[in-house]
Short mmCIF file of C-alpha atoms and ligand atoms in Angstrom, two decimals:
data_model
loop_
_atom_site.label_atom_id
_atom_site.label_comp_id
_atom_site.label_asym_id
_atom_site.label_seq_id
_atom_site.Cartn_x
_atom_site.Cartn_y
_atom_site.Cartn_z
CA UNK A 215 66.60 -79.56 204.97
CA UNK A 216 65.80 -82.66 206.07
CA UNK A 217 62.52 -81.74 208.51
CA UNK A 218 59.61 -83.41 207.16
CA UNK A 219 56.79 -81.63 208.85
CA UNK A 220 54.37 -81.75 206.57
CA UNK A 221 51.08 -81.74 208.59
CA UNK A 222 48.71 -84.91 208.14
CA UNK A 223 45.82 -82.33 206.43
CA UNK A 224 46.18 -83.32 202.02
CA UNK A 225 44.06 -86.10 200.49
CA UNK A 226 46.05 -88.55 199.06
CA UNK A 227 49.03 -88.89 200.65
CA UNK A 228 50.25 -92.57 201.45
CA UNK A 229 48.91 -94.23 204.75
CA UNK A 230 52.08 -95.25 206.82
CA UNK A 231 52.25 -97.86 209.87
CA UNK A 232 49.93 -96.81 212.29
CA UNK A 233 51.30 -95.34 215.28
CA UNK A 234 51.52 -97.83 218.52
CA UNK A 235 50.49 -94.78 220.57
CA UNK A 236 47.54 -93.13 218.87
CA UNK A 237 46.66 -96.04 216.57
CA UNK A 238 46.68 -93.17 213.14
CA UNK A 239 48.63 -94.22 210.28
CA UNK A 240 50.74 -91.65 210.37
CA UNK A 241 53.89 -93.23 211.30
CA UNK A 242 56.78 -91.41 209.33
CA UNK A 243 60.72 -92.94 209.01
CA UNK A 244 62.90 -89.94 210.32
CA UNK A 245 66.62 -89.47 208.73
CA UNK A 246 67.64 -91.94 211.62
CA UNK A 247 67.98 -95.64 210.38
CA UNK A 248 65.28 -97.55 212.36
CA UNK A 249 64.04 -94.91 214.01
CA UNK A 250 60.09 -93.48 213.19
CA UNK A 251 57.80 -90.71 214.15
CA UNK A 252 54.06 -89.87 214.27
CA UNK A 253 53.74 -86.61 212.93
CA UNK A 254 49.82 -86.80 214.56
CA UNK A 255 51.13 -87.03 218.34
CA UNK A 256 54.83 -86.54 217.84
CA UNK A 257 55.68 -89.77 219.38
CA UNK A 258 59.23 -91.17 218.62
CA UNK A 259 59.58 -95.11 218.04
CA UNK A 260 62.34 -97.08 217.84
CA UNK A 261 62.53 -100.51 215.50
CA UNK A 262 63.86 -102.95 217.38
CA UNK A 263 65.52 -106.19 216.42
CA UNK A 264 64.41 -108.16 219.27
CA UNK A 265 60.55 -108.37 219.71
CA UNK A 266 59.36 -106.73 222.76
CA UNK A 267 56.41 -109.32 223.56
CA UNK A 268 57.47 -112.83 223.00
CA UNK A 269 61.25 -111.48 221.95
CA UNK A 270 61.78 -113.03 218.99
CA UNK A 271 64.82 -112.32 216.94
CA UNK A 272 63.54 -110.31 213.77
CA UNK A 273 65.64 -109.54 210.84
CA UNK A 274 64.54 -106.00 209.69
CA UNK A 275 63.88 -106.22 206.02
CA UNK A 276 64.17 -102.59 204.01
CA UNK A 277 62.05 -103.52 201.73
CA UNK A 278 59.76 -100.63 202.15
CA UNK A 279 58.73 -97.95 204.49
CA UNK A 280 55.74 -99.52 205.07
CA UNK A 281 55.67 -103.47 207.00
CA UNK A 282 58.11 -105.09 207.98
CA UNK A 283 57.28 -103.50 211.67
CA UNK A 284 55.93 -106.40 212.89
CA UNK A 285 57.20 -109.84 214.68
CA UNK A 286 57.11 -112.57 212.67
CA UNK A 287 56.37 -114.78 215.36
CA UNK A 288 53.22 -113.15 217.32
CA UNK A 289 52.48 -109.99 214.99
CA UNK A 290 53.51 -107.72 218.22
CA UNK A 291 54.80 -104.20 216.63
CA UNK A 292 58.50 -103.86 217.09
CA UNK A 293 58.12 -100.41 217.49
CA UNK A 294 59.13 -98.94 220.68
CA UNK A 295 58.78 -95.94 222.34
CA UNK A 296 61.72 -93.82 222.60
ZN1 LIG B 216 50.77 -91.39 217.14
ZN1 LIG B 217 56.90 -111.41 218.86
#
């Protein structure tokens, strides 16, 4: 029971990363390590430890679900699409 599918429709609810694809901050960790999904178009991403634009070694820092998906360096998201 591990499916989050809750549908992005109740006030309240914390804002997540914003999706790379669709640009709605509905970005959701899945019960993968490093490994999100945007439950508004489904999209799977991938955190990866090497930045995808200027590919910059990142440490990923659990600190929360939230940050921490960006490049230090240049701010790119190191998200990518699965
Ligand atoms: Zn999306
Ligand atoms: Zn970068």
């Amino acid at each position: 029971m591990e499916d989050d599918q809750d549908p992005p429709s109740k006030a309240g609810i914390d804002l997540g990363p914003q999706c790379p694809n669709c640009g709605e901050p509905w970005l959701r960790p899945t019960n993968l390590p490093g490994r999100y999904r945007c439950v508004y178009c489904l999209h799977r991403f991938e955190l990866t430890s090497v930045c995808p634009h200027c590919g910059e070694h990142s440490t990923i820092v659990r600190m929360s679900s939230t940050a921490i998906l960006k490049c230090n360096a240049c701010g790119h998201s190191m998200l990518q699409a699965v």
